[in-house]
């Protein structure tokens, strides 16, 4: 923690702190995209995308889960989605899963989460839609299969939000599914055929 604190104290000296840029940021934010991803400390949206401050609006939680609209007990996810669309007017939304995901690993292996009741309750939001993938004994899914299926499922849940539906219907919003591979740095994009592919560039 001391190293983090020391770096925070010297932030303006460590980076090329452009005062004009940051004064502009203080006046308001105009992000290009809503980026929904996992809380995992190895997944850093700005590093992956090369985004500058103010360019992406982040929603992070265990497993990059989007509760369907109106689901009882949902947290701040709906508020973040509404704010990004209704107030900030973002035109792209990304759901980004990743390799080596502890949340998806727990669902895949059926871990006993009795000692982590908050985690267990949260993962139950994703379990029903993942059940067919998890139960397929004839083709034991890999962790990447589960994480990628979860991205597809969360995009479907995102579409249940009225602000998302309205913008999709009028062509004001584009949805993207990504899968980030931690050990290689590759980003796979969900194509129209429902497959994750590395973008050719």
mmCIF file of C-alpha atoms in Angstrom:
data_model
loop_
_atom_site.group_PDB
_atom_site.id
_atom_site.type_symbol
_atom_site.label_atom_id
_atom_site.label_comp_id
_atom_site.label_asym_id
_atom_site.label_seq_id
_atom_site.Cartn_x
_atom_site.Cartn_y
_atom_site.Cartn_z
ATOM 1 C CA UNK A 1 0.000 0.000 0.000
ATOM 2 C CA UNK A 2 2.858 2.376 0.747
ATOM 3 C CA UNK A 3 4.049 2.198 -2.876
ATOM 4 C CA UNK A 4 0.544 3.014 -4.122
ATOM 5 C CA UNK A 5 0.271 5.937 -1.731
ATOM 6 C CA UNK A 6 3.701 7.250 -2.700
ATOM 7 C CA UNK A 7 2.784 7.111 -6.388
ATOM 8 C CA UNK A 8 -0.499 8.900 -5.715
ATOM 9 C CA UNK A 9 1.318 11.672 -3.848
ATOM 10 C CA UNK A 10 3.685 12.178 -6.760
ATOM 11 C CA UNK A 11 1.136 11.760 -9.551
ATOM 12 C CA UNK A 12 1.656 15.216 -11.063
ATOM 13 C CA UNK A 13 5.421 14.716 -11.098
ATOM 14 C CA UNK A 14 5.343 11.156 -12.499
ATOM 15 C CA UNK A 15 3.170 11.835 -15.535
ATOM 16 C CA UNK A 16 3.144 14.584 -18.075
ATOM 17 C CA UNK A 17 0.370 16.362 -16.280
ATOM 18 C CA UNK A 18 -1.267 18.596 -18.841
ATOM 19 C CA UNK A 19 -3.088 21.167 -16.739
ATOM 20 C CA UNK A 20 -5.253 22.394 -19.612
ATOM 21 C CA UNK A 21 -6.442 18.865 -20.352
ATOM 22 C CA UNK A 22 -7.351 18.239 -16.733
ATOM 23 C CA UNK A 23 -9.089 21.608 -16.396
ATOM 24 C CA UNK A 24 -11.247 20.562 -19.360
ATOM 25 C CA UNK A 25 -11.996 17.241 -17.662
ATOM 26 C CA UNK A 26 -13.117 19.102 -14.564
ATOM 27 C CA UNK A 27 -15.765 20.862 -16.655
ATOM 28 C CA UNK A 28 -17.455 17.603 -17.662
ATOM 29 C CA UNK A 29 -17.004 14.153 -19.146
ATOM 30 C CA UNK A 30 -17.793 12.963 -22.650
ATOM 31 C CA UNK A 31 -16.785 9.290 -22.778
ATOM 32 C CA UNK A 32 -16.966 7.388 -26.055
ATOM 33 C CA UNK A 33 -18.001 4.067 -24.546
ATOM 34 C CA UNK A 34 -19.455 2.299 -21.559
ATOM 35 C CA UNK A 35 -16.987 -0.454 -20.642
ATOM 36 C CA UNK A 36 -18.415 -3.278 -18.517
ATOM 37 C CA UNK A 37 -15.806 -5.659 -17.179
ATOM 38 C CA UNK A 38 -14.646 -7.662 -14.194
ATOM 39 C CA UNK A 39 -13.207 -6.201 -11.004
ATOM 40 C CA UNK A 40 -10.135 -8.402 -11.478
ATOM 41 C CA UNK A 41 -7.036 -6.298 -10.800
ATOM 42 C CA UNK A 42 -5.305 -7.733 -13.881
ATOM 43 C CA UNK A 43 -7.929 -6.277 -16.214
ATOM 44 C CA UNK A 44 -7.230 -2.576 -16.746
ATOM 45 C CA UNK A 45 -9.594 -1.081 -19.338
ATOM 46 C CA UNK A 46 -7.551 2.070 -19.986
ATOM 47 C CA UNK A 47 -4.396 0.009 -20.488
ATOM 48 C CA UNK A 48 -6.116 -2.466 -22.821
ATOM 49 C CA UNK A 49 -7.798 0.238 -24.926
ATOM 50 C CA UNK A 50 -5.169 2.958 -24.622
ATOM 51 C CA UNK A 51 -7.908 5.272 -23.377
ATOM 52 C CA UNK A 52 -7.074 8.683 -21.969
ATOM 53 C CA UNK A 53 -8.904 10.090 -18.930
ATOM 54 C CA UNK A 54 -12.501 10.854 -19.849
ATOM 55 C CA UNK A 55 -12.717 8.441 -22.811
ATOM 56 C CA UNK A 56 -14.375 5.397 -21.199
ATOM 57 C CA UNK A 57 -17.064 5.114 -18.524
ATOM 58 C CA UNK A 58 -16.431 1.965 -16.496
ATOM 59 C CA UNK A 59 -18.753 -0.480 -14.790
ATOM 60 C CA UNK A 60 -16.839 -3.165 -12.930
ATOM 61 C CA UNK A 61 -17.944 -6.068 -10.759
ATOM 62 C CA UNK A 62 -17.094 -9.714 -10.140
ATOM 63 C CA UNK A 63 -17.672 -11.580 -13.394
ATOM 64 C CA UNK A 64 -18.717 -8.545 -15.506
ATOM 65 C CA UNK A 65 -22.333 -9.372 -14.700
ATOM 66 C CA UNK A 66 -25.262 -7.226 -15.865
ATOM 67 C CA UNK A 67 -28.457 -7.983 -13.924
ATOM 68 C CA UNK A 68 -31.502 -7.959 -16.191
ATOM 69 C CA UNK A 69 -33.605 -4.817 -15.922
ATOM 70 C CA UNK A 70 -35.914 -4.815 -12.896
ATOM 71 C CA UNK A 71 -34.244 -7.762 -11.209
ATOM 72 C CA UNK A 72 -34.855 -7.571 -7.432
ATOM 73 C CA UNK A 73 -31.791 -6.729 -5.403
ATOM 74 C CA UNK A 74 -29.793 -5.375 -8.334
ATOM 75 C CA UNK A 75 -27.122 -2.898 -7.302
ATOM 76 C CA UNK A 76 -25.699 0.129 -9.022
ATOM 77 C CA UNK A 77 -25.387 -1.531 -12.421
ATOM 78 C CA UNK A 78 -28.720 -0.200 -13.724
ATOM 79 C CA UNK A 79 -27.887 3.292 -12.475
ATOM 80 C CA UNK A 80 -24.500 3.244 -14.200
ATOM 81 C CA UNK A 81 -26.005 2.017 -17.471
ATOM 82 C CA UNK A 82 -28.757 4.645 -17.390
ATOM 83 C CA UNK A 83 -26.342 7.449 -16.587
ATOM 84 C CA UNK A 84 -23.937 6.418 -19.349
ATOM 85 C CA UNK A 85 -26.712 6.400 -21.941
ATOM 86 C CA UNK A 86 -29.212 9.010 -20.792
ATOM 87 C CA UNK A 87 -26.824 11.628 -19.429
ATOM 88 C CA UNK A 88 -23.470 11.014 -21.098
ATOM 89 C CA UNK A 89 -24.867 9.807 -24.402
ATOM 90 C CA UNK A 90 -22.328 7.057 -25.029
ATOM 91 C CA UNK A 91 -22.818 5.364 -28.384
ATOM 92 C CA UNK A 92 -20.917 2.138 -27.750
ATOM 93 C CA UNK A 93 -21.108 -0.368 -24.907
ATOM 94 C CA UNK A 94 -18.591 -3.166 -24.394
ATOM 95 C CA UNK A 95 -19.001 -6.240 -22.203
ATOM 96 C CA UNK A 96 -15.495 -7.603 -21.685
ATOM 97 C CA UNK A 97 -14.863 -10.985 -20.076
ATOM 98 C CA UNK A 98 -11.406 -12.379 -19.485
ATOM 99 C CA UNK A 99 -9.278 -15.471 -19.063
ATOM 100 C CA UNK A 100 -8.364 -16.800 -15.604
ATOM 101 C CA UNK A 101 -11.599 -15.337 -14.163
ATOM 102 C CA UNK A 102 -12.169 -16.407 -10.568
ATOM 103 C CA UNK A 103 -15.916 -15.734 -10.728
ATOM 104 C CA UNK A 104 -16.392 -17.886 -13.826
ATOM 105 C CA UNK A 105 -14.042 -20.496 -12.375
ATOM 106 C CA UNK A 106 -16.214 -20.757 -9.261
ATOM 107 C CA UNK A 107 -19.330 -21.251 -11.382
ATOM 108 C CA UNK A 108 -17.621 -23.804 -13.614
ATOM 109 C CA UNK A 109 -16.308 -25.916 -10.743
ATOM 110 C CA UNK A 110 -19.380 -25.510 -8.532
ATOM 111 C CA UNK A 111 -17.318 -24.181 -5.623
ATOM 112 C CA UNK A 112 -18.917 -24.124 -2.184
ATOM 113 C CA UNK A 113 -19.297 -20.402 -1.495
ATOM 114 C CA UNK A 114 -20.978 -20.701 1.907
ATOM 115 C CA UNK A 115 -18.105 -18.753 3.482
ATOM 116 C CA UNK A 116 -18.593 -16.017 0.858
ATOM 117 C CA UNK A 117 -22.353 -15.412 0.886
ATOM 118 C CA UNK A 118 -22.121 -12.106 -0.955
ATOM 119 C CA UNK A 119 -20.077 -13.673 -3.738
ATOM 120 C CA UNK A 120 -22.400 -16.668 -3.895
ATOM 121 C CA UNK A 121 -25.520 -14.501 -4.147
ATOM 122 C CA UNK A 122 -23.940 -12.325 -6.829
ATOM 123 C CA UNK A 123 -22.872 -15.274 -8.988
ATOM 124 C CA UNK A 124 -26.413 -16.653 -8.820
ATOM 125 C CA UNK A 125 -27.359 -13.751 -11.108
ATOM 126 C CA UNK A 126 -25.283 -15.345 -13.882
ATOM 127 C CA UNK A 127 -25.813 -19.036 -13.084
ATOM 128 C CA UNK A 128 -29.246 -19.660 -14.723
ATOM 129 C CA UNK A 129 -28.153 -18.530 -18.185
ATOM 130 C CA UNK A 130 -24.835 -20.399 -17.866
ATOM 131 C CA UNK A 131 -26.518 -23.598 -16.649
ATOM 132 C CA UNK A 132 -26.776 -25.212 -20.129
ATOM 133 C CA UNK A 133 -23.078 -24.577 -20.775
ATOM 134 C CA UNK A 134 -22.060 -25.812 -17.323
ATOM 135 C CA UNK A 135 -24.255 -28.928 -17.517
ATOM 136 C CA UNK A 136 -23.002 -30.120 -20.900
ATOM 137 C CA UNK A 137 -21.253 -33.300 -19.749
ATOM 138 C CA UNK A 138 -20.621 -34.431 -23.325
ATOM 139 C CA UNK A 139 -18.395 -31.429 -23.932
ATOM 140 C CA UNK A 140 -16.816 -30.340 -20.665
ATOM 141 C CA UNK A 141 -16.489 -26.566 -21.208
ATOM 142 C CA UNK A 142 -13.174 -24.867 -20.699
ATOM 143 C CA UNK A 143 -12.970 -21.805 -18.493
ATOM 144 C CA UNK A 144 -12.616 -19.654 -21.612
ATOM 145 C CA UNK A 145 -15.812 -21.224 -23.028
ATOM 146 C CA UNK A 146 -17.690 -20.339 -19.837
ATOM 147 C CA UNK A 147 -16.290 -16.790 -19.705
ATOM 148 C CA UNK A 148 -17.117 -16.186 -23.371
ATOM 149 C CA UNK A 149 -20.637 -17.600 -22.992
ATOM 150 C CA UNK A 150 -21.068 -15.285 -20.021
ATOM 151 C CA UNK A 151 -20.206 -12.276 -22.211
ATOM 152 C CA UNK A 152 -22.927 -13.304 -24.664
ATOM 153 C CA UNK A 153 -25.409 -13.733 -21.803
ATOM 154 C CA UNK A 154 -24.566 -10.352 -20.286
ATOM 155 C CA UNK A 155 -25.052 -8.642 -23.640
ATOM 156 C CA UNK A 156 -28.538 -10.176 -23.698
ATOM 157 C CA UNK A 157 -29.171 -8.894 -20.170
ATOM 158 C CA UNK A 158 -27.948 -5.460 -21.205
ATOM 159 C CA UNK A 159 -30.531 -5.424 -24.012
ATOM 160 C CA UNK A 160 -33.291 -5.813 -21.388
ATOM 161 C CA UNK A 161 -32.642 -2.273 -20.093
ATOM 162 C CA UNK A 162 -35.104 0.231 -21.613
ATOM 163 C CA UNK A 163 -32.441 2.870 -22.297
ATOM 164 C CA UNK A 164 -30.404 0.268 -24.185
ATOM 165 C CA UNK A 165 -33.394 -1.037 -26.181
ATOM 166 C CA UNK A 166 -34.481 2.463 -27.201
ATOM 167 C CA UNK A 167 -31.036 3.353 -28.489
ATOM 168 C CA UNK A 168 -30.556 0.049 -30.285
ATOM 169 C CA UNK A 169 -33.936 0.503 -32.004
ATOM 170 C CA UNK A 170 -32.969 3.959 -33.240
ATOM 171 C CA UNK A 171 -29.395 3.089 -34.180
ATOM 172 C CA UNK A 172 -27.845 5.273 -31.484
ATOM 173 C CA UNK A 173 -26.016 2.468 -29.683
ATOM 174 C CA UNK A 174 -23.709 -0.361 -30.703
ATOM 175 C CA UNK A 175 -23.000 -3.338 -28.422
ATOM 176 C CA UNK A 176 -19.681 -5.197 -28.417
ATOM 177 C CA UNK A 177 -18.570 -8.429 -26.783
ATOM 178 C CA UNK A 178 -14.878 -8.792 -25.962
ATOM 179 C CA UNK A 179 -12.761 -11.464 -24.335
ATOM 180 C CA UNK A 180 -9.369 -10.435 -22.956
ATOM 181 C CA UNK A 181 -6.637 -13.047 -22.587
ATOM 182 C CA UNK A 182 -4.461 -12.041 -19.637
ATOM 183 C CA UNK A 183 -1.406 -14.148 -20.458
ATOM 184 C CA UNK A 184 -1.156 -13.056 -24.115
ATOM 185 C CA UNK A 185 -2.764 -9.610 -24.064
ATOM 186 C CA UNK A 186 -4.996 -10.589 -26.990
ATOM 187 C CA UNK A 187 -8.486 -9.143 -27.298
ATOM 188 C CA UNK A 188 -11.055 -11.341 -29.024
ATOM 189 C CA UNK A 189 -14.173 -9.714 -30.463
ATOM 190 C CA UNK A 190 -17.595 -11.331 -30.760
ATOM 191 C CA UNK A 191 -18.557 -11.457 -34.427
ATOM 192 C CA UNK A 192 -21.958 -11.686 -36.081
ATOM 193 C CA UNK A 193 -21.692 -15.488 -36.139
ATOM 194 C CA UNK A 194 -21.398 -15.590 -32.348
ATOM 195 C CA UNK A 195 -17.712 -16.484 -32.342
ATOM 196 C CA UNK A 196 -14.862 -14.706 -30.603
ATOM 197 C CA UNK A 197 -12.063 -13.815 -32.994
ATOM 198 C CA UNK A 198 -8.857 -11.835 -32.727
ATOM 199 C CA UNK A 199 -9.274 -8.620 -34.676
ATOM 200 C CA UNK A 200 -6.925 -8.636 -37.636
ATOM 201 C CA UNK A 201 -6.157 -4.926 -37.298
#
